[in-house]
mmCIF file of C-alpha atoms in Angstrom:
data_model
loop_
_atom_site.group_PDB
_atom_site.id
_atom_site.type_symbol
_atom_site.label_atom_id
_atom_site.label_comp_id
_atom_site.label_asym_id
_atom_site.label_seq_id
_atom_site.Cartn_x
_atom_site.Cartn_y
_atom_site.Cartn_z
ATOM 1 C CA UNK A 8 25.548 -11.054 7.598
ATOM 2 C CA UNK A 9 24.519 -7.661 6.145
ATOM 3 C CA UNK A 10 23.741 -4.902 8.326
ATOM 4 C CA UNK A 11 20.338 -3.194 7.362
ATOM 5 C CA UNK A 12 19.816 0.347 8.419
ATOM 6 C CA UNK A 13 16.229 1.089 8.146
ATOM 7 C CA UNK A 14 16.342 4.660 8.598
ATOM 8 C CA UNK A 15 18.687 6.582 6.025
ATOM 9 C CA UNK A 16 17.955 9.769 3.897
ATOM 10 C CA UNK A 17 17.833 11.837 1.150
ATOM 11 C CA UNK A 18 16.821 14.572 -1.329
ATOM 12 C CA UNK A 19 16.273 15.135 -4.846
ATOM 13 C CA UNK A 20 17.363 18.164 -7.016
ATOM 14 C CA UNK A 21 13.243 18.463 -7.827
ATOM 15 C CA UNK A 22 12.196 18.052 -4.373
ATOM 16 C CA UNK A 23 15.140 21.327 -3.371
ATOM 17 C CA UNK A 24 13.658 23.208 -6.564
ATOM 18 C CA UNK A 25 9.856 22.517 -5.069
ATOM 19 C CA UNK A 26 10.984 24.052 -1.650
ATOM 20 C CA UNK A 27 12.768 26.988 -2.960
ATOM 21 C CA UNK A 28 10.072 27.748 -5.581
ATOM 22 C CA UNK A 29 7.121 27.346 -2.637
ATOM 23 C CA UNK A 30 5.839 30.570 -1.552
ATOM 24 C CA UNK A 31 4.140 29.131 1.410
ATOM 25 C CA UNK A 32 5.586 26.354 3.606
ATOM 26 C CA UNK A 33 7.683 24.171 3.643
ATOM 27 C CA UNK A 34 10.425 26.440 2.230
ATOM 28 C CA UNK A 35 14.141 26.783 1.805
ATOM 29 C CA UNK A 36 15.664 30.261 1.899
ATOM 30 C CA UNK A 37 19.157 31.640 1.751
ATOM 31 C CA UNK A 38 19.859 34.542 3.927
ATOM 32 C CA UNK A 39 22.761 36.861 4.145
ATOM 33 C CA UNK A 40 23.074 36.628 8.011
ATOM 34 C CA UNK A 41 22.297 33.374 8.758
ATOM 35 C CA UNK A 42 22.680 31.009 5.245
ATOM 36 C CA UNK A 43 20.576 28.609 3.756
ATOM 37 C CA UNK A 44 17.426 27.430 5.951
ATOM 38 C CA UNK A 45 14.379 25.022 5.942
ATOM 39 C CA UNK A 46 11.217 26.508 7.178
ATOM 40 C CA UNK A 47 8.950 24.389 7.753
ATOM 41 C CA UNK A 48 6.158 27.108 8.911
ATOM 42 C CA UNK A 49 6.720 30.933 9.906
ATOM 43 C CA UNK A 50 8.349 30.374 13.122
ATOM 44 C CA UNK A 51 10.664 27.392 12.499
ATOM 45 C CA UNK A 52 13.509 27.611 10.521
ATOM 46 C CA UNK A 53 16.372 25.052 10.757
ATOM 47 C CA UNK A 54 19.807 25.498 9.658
ATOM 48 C CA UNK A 55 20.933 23.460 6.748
ATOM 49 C CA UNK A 56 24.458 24.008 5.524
ATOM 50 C CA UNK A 57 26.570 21.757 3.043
ATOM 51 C CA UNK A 58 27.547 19.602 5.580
ATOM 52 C CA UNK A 59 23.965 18.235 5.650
ATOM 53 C CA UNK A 60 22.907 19.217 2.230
ATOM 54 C CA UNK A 61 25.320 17.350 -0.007
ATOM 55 C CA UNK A 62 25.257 13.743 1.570
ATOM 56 C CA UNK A 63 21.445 14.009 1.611
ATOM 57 C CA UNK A 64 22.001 14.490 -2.463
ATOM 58 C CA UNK A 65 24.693 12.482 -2.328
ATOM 59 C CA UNK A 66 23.314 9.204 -4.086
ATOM 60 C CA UNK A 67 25.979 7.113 -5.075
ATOM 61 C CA UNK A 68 29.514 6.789 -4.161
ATOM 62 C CA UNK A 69 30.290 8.651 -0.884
ATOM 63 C CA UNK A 70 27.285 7.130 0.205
ATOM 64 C CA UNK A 71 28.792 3.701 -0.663
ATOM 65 C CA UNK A 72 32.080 4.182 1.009
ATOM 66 C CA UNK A 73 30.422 5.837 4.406
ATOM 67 C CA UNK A 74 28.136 2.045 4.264
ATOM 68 C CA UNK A 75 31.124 -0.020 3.751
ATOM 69 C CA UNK A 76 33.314 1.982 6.461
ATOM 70 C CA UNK A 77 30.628 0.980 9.384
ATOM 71 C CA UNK A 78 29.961 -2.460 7.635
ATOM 72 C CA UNK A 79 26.699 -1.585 6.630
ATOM 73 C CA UNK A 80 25.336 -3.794 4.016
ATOM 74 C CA UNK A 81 21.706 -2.247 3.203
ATOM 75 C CA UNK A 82 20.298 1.304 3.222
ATOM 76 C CA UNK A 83 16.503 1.450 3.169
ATOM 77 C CA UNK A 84 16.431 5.433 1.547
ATOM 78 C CA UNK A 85 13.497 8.135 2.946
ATOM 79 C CA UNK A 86 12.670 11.215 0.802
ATOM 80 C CA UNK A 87 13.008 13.363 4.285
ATOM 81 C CA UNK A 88 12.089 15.519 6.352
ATOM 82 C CA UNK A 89 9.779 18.440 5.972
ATOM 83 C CA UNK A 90 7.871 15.848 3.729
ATOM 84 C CA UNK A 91 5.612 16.002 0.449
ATOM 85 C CA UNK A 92 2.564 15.594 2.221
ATOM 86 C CA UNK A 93 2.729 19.214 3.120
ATOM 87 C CA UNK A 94 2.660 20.467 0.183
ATOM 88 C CA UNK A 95 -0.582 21.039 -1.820
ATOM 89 C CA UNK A 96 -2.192 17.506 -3.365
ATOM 90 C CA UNK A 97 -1.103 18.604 -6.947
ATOM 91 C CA UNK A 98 2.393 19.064 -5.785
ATOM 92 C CA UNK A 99 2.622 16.834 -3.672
ATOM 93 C CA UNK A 100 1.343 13.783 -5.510
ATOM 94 C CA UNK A 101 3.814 15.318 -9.229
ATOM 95 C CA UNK A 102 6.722 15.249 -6.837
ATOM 96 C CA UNK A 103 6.235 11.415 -5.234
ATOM 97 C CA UNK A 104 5.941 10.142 -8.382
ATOM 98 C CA UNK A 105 9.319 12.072 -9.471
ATOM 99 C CA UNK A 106 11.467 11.333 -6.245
ATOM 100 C CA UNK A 107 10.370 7.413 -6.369
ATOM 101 C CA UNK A 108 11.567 7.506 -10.046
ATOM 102 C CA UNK A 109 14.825 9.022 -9.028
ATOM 103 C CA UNK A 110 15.078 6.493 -5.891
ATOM 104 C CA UNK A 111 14.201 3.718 -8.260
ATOM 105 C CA UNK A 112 17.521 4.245 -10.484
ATOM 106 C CA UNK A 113 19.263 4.462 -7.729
ATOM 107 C CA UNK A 114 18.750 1.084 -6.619
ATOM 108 C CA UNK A 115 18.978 -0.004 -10.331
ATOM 109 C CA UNK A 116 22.758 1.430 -9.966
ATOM 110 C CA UNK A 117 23.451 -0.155 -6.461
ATOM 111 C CA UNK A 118 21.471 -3.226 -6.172
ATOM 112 C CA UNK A 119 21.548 -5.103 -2.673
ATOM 113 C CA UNK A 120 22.803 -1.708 -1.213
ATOM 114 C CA UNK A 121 20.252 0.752 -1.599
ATOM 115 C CA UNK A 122 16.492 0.028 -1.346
ATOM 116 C CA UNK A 123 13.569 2.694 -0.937
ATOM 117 C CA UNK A 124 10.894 3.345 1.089
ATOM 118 C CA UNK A 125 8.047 4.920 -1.562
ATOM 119 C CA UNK A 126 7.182 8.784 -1.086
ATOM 120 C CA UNK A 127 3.683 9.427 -1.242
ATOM 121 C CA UNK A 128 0.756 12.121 -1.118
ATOM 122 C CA UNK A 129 -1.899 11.645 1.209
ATOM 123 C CA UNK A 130 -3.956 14.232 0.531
ATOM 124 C CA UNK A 131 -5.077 12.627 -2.766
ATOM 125 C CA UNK A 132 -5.727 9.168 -1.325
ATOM 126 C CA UNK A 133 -6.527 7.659 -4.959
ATOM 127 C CA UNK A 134 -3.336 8.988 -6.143
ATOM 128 C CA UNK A 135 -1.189 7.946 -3.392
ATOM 129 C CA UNK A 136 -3.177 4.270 -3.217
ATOM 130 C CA UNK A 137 -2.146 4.091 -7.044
ATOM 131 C CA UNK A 138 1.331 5.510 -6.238
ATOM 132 C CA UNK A 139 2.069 2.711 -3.018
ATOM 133 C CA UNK A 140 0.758 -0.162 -5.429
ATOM 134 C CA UNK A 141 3.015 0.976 -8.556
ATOM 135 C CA UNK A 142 6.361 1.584 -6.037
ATOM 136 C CA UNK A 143 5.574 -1.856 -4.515
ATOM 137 C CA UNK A 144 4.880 -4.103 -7.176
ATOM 138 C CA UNK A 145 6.916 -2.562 -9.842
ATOM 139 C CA UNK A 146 9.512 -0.346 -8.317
ATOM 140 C CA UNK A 147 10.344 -3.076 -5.732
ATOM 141 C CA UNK A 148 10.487 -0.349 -2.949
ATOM 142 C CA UNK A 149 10.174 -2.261 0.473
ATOM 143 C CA UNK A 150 7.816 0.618 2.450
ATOM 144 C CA UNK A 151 6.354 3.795 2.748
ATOM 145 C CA UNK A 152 7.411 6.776 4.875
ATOM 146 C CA UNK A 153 5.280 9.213 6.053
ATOM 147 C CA UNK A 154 5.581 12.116 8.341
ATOM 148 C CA UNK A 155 3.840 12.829 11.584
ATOM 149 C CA UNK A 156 1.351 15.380 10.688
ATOM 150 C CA UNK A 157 0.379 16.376 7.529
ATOM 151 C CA UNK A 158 -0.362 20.316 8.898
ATOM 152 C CA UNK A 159 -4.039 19.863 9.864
ATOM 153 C CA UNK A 160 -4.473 15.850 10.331
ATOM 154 C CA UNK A 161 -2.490 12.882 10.991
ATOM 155 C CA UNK A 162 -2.165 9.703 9.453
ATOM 156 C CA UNK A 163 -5.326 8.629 11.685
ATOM 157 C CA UNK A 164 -7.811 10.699 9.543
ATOM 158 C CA UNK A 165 -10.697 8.548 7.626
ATOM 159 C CA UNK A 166 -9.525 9.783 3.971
ATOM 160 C CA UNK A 167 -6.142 8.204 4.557
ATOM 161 C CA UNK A 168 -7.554 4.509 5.506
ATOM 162 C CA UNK A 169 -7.505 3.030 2.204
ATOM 163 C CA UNK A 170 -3.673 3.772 1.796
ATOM 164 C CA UNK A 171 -3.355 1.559 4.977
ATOM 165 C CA UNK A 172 -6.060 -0.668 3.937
ATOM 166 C CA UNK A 173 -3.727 -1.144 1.018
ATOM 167 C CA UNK A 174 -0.743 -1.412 2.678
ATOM 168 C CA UNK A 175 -1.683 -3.954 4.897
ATOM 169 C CA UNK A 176 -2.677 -5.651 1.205
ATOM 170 C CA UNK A 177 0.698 -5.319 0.230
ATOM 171 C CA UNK A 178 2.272 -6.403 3.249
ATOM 172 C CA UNK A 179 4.324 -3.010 2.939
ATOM 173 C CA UNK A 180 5.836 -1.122 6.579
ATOM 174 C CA UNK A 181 5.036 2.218 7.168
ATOM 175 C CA UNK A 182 8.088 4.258 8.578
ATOM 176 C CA UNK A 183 6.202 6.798 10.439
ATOM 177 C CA UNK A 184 9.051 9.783 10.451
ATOM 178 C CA UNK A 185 8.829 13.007 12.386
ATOM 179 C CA UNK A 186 8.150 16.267 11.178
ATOM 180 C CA UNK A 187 8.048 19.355 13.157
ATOM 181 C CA UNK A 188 5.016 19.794 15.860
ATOM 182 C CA UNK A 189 2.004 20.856 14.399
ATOM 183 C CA UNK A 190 0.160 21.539 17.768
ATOM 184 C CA UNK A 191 -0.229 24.735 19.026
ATOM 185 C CA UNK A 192 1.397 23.836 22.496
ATOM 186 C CA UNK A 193 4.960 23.313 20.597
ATOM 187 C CA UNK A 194 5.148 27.027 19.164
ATOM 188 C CA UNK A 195 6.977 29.627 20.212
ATOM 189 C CA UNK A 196 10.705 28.492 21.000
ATOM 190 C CA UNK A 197 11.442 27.343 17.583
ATOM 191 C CA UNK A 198 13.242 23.992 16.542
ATOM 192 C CA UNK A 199 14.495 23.674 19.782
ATOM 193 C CA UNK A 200 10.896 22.671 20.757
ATOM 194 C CA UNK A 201 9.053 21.885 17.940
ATOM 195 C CA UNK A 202 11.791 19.896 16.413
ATOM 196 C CA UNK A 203 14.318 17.502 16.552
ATOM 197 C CA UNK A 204 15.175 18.135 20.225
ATOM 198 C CA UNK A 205 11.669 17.744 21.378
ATOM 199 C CA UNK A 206 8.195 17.840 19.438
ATOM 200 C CA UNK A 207 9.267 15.490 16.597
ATOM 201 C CA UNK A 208 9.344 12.939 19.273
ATOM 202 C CA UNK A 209 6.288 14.098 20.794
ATOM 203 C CA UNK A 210 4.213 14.735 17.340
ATOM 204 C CA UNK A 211 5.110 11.169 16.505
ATOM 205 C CA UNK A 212 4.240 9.255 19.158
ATOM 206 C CA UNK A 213 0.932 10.966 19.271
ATOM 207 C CA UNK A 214 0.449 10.156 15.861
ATOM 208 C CA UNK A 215 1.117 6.297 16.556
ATOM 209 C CA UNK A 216 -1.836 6.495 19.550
ATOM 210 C CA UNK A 217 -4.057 8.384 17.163
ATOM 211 C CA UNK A 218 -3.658 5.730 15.079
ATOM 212 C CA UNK A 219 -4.090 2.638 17.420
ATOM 213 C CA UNK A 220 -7.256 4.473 19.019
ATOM 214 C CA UNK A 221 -8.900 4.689 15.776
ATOM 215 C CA UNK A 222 -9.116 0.614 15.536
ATOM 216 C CA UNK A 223 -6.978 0.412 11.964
ATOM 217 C CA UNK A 224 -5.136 -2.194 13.657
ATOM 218 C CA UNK A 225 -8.296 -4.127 14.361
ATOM 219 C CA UNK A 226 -9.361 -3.586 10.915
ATOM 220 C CA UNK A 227 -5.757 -4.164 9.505
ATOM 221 C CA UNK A 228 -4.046 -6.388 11.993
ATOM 222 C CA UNK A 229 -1.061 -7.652 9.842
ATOM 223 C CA UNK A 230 -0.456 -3.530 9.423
ATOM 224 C CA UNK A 231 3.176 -2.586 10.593
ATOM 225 C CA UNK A 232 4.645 0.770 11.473
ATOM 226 C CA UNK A 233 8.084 1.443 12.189
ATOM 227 C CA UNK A 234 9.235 4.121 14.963
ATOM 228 C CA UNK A 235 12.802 5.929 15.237
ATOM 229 C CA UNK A 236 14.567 6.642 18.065
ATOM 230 C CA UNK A 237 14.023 3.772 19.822
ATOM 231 C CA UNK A 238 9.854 4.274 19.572
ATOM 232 C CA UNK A 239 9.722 7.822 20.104
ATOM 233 C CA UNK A 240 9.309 7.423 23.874
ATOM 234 C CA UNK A 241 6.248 4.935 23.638
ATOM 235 C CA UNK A 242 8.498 2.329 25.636
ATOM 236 C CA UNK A 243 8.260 4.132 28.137
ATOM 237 C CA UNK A 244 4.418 4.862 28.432
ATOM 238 C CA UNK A 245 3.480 0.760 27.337
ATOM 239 C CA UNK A 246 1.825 0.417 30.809
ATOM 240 C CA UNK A 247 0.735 4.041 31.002
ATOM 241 C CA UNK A 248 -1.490 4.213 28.174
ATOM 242 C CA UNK A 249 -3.245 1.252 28.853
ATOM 243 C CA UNK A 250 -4.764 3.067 31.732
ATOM 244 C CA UNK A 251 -8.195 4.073 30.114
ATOM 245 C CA UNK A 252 -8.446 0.716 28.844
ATOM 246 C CA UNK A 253 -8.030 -1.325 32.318
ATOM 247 C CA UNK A 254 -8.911 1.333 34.884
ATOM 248 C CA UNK A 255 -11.403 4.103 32.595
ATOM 249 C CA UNK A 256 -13.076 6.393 34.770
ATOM 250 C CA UNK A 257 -16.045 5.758 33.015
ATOM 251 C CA UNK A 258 -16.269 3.130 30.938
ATOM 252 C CA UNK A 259 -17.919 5.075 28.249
ATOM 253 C CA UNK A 260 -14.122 6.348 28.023
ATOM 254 C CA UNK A 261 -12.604 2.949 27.451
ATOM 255 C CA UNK A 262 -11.365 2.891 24.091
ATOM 256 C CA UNK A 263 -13.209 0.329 21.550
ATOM 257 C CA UNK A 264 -10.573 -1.816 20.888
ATOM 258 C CA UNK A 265 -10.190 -5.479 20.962
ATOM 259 C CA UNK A 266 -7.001 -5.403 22.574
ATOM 260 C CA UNK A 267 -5.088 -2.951 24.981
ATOM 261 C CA UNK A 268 -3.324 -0.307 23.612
ATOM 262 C CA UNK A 269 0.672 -1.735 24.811
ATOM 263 C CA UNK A 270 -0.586 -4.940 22.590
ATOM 264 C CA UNK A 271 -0.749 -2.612 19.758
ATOM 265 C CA UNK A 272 2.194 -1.560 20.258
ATOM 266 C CA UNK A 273 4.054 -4.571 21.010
ATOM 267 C CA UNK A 274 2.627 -6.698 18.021
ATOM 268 C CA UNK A 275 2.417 -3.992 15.139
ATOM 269 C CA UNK A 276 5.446 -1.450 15.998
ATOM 270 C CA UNK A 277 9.333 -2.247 15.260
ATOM 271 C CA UNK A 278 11.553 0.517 16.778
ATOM 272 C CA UNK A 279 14.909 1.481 14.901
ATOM 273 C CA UNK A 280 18.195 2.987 16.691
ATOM 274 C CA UNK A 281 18.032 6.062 14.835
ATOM 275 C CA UNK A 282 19.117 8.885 16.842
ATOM 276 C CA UNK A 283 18.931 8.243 20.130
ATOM 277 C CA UNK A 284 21.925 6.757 21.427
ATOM 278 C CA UNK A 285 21.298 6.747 25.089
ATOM 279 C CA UNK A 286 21.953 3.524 26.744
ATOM 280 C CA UNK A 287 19.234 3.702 29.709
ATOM 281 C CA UNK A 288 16.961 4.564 26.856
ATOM 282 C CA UNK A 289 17.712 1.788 24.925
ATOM 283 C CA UNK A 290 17.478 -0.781 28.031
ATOM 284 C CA UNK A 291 13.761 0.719 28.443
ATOM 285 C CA UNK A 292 12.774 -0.076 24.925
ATOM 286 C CA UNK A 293 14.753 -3.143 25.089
ATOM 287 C CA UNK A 294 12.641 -4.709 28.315
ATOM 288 C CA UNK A 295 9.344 -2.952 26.905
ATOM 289 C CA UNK A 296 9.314 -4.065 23.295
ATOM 290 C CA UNK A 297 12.084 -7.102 23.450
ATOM 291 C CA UNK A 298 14.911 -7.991 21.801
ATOM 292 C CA UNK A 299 13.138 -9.138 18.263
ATOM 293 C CA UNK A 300 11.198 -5.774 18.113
ATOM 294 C CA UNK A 301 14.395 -3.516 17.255
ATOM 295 C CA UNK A 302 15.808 -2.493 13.883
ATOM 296 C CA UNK A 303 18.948 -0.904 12.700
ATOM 297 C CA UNK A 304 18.337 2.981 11.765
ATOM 298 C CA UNK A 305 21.573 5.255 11.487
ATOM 299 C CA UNK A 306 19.589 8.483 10.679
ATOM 300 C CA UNK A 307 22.187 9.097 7.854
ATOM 301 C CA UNK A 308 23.014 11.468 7.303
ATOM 302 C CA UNK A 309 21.644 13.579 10.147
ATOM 303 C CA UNK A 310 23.622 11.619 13.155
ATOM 304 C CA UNK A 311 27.055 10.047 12.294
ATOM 305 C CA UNK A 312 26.497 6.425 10.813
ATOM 306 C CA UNK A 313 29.577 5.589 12.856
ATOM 307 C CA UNK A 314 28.160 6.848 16.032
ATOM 308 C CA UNK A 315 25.286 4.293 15.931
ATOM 309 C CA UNK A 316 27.232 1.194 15.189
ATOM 310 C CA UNK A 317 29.681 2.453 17.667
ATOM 311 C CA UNK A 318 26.648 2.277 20.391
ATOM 312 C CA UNK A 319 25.255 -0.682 19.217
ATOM 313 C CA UNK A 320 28.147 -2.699 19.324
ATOM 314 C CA UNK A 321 29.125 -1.214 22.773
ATOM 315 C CA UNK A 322 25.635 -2.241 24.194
ATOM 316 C CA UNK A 323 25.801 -4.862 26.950
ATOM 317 C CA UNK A 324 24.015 -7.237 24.650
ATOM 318 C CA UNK A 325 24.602 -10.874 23.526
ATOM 319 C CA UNK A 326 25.840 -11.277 20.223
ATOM 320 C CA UNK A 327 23.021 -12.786 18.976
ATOM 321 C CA UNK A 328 20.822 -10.205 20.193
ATOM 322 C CA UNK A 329 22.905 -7.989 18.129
ATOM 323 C CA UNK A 330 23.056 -9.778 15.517
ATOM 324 C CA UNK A 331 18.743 -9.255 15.821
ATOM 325 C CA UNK A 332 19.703 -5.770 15.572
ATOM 326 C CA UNK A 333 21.342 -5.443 12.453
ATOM 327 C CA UNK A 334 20.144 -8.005 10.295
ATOM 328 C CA UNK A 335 18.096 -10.818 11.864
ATOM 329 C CA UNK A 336 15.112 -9.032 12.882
ATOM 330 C CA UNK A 337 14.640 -7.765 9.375
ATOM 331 C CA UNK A 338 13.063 -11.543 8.305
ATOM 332 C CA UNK A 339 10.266 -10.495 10.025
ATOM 333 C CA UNK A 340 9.676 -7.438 7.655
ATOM 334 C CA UNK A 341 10.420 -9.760 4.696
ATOM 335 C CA UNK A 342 14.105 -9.567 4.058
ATOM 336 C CA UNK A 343 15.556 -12.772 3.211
ATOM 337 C CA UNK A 344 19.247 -12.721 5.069
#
């Protein structure tokens, strides 16, 4: 059986040009002292050498042989991290439409081996509802991904339900990706806390409540998101955040939903691997969310793809629950294996 990873990366050459040409954020710079870096706003900068740079627009070969050295059968590509839907709707919605064209060739070149998730711009819903439609039913692309914030709102905001109306049409996943931390309380050390390390776990998984409080998943229930790193610590709150809805203090404060919150999450969330391979962590998400819940995700090429099959296979699972892992779980998302 193939291994599907669910969460894998990359860049274009336009998407680099759009960064370095930007004279607000995000940005890439090149400095004397310190070489090239991403900024995604005035205080966070992360270092991005050739090490990272070149297997992101690596789209082809070396990308190939890294797959078939961990046995992986399937990459589901990402246009990553800072994200278009920063970017200005103009921008934004030229350069979706230009990186799902590149990703499209791509799996014209490698077919079975690379598929894409579609790159869209929020901030022009119409565009980006016409953009998810033309990546799904002509492209072939298997899902969206979309970033945490989008600067001022999150993917809960009224102007973006008709993309999720429409994906829940389509019967397309939404890979809800970090970004860095757009709150206020996540400034002022950096990456180190509004990134990786910290607030892209945090931004996410408040995105993901934002999103089950505002009742889409009433509205939409066959809707699907996918979370990295093994849900982005949500696991670990699924009895927590029911709280309000069980226990309010007033029940004006209940949420209106027709289900608690941890149902939510337990019926319309797959988690992925990606980057987080910390095996008490992973036996949390495993009781919380169960065995059939959990995806492959590498985080190519930011985390070793070797690392995560390493972990995997050295988890004190049952081979068939592995075998969930990497390639039987994906049925449920639509993947005939």
């Amino acid at each position: 059986m193939k291994k599907i990873d669910f969460e894998a990366h990359f860049y274009t050459q336009d998407y680099m040009k759009a960064m370095y040409g930007n004279k607000g954020y995000p940005r890439f710079s090149d400095e004397p002292s310190t070489g090239r870096r991403l900024w995604y706003n005035s205080e966070v900068g992360q270092p991005f050498a050739d090490g990272l740079l070149n297997p992101l627009l690596d789209l082809g070969e070396k990308r190939i042989q890294d797959m078939d050295k961990c046995g992986v059968g399937v990459q589901l590509m990402s246009l990553s991290a800072p994200g278009i839907e920063q970017f200005d709707p103009e921008t934004g919605t030229a350069l979706a439409r230009k990186a799902n064209d590149t990703l499209y060739e791509v799996t014209k070149r490698h077919p079975g081996r690379m598929m894409g998730y579609a790159a869209l711009a929020p901030k022009n819903p119409k565009a980006a509802v016409d953009e998810l439609e033309r990546a799904i039913t002509e492209l072939g692309f298997r899902g969206w991904n979309t970033h945490s914030n989008y600067g001022d709102t999150m993917l809960d905001d009224p102007a973006f339900r008709p993309i999720l109306r429409r994906a829940e049409k389509l019967g397309t996943p939404i890979y809800l990706h970090p970004t860095v931390a757009a709150g206020p309380q996540l400034k002022g050390y950096g990456f180190a806390l509004a990134g990786a390390p910290f607030g892209f776990g945090i931004d996410t998984a408040v995105c993901m409540i934002r999103l089950i409080y505002s009742g889409i998943f009433d509205e939409c229930p066959g809707l699907t998101i996918i979370l990295g790193h093994l849900g982005e610590a949500l696991p670990f709150l699924l009895k927590r955040v029911d709280w309000a809805y069980v226990r309010p203090f007033d029940p004006k404060a209940r949420p209106k939903l027709e289900k608690k919150p941890s149902e939510y999450l337990k019926n319309n969330v797959f988690i992925t691997t990606s980057g987080n391979y910390y095996q008490p962590a992973f036996m949390c998400a495993y009781e919380a969310m169960g065995i059939d819940r959990i995806l492959l995700g590498t985080d190519y090429p930011y985390e070793e793809m070797e690392e995560c099959i390493e972990f995997v296979d050295g988890l004190p699972l049952k081979k068939e629950e592995k075998d969930k892992i990497y390639t039987l779980n994906a049925r449920r998302l639509g993947f005939e294996v």
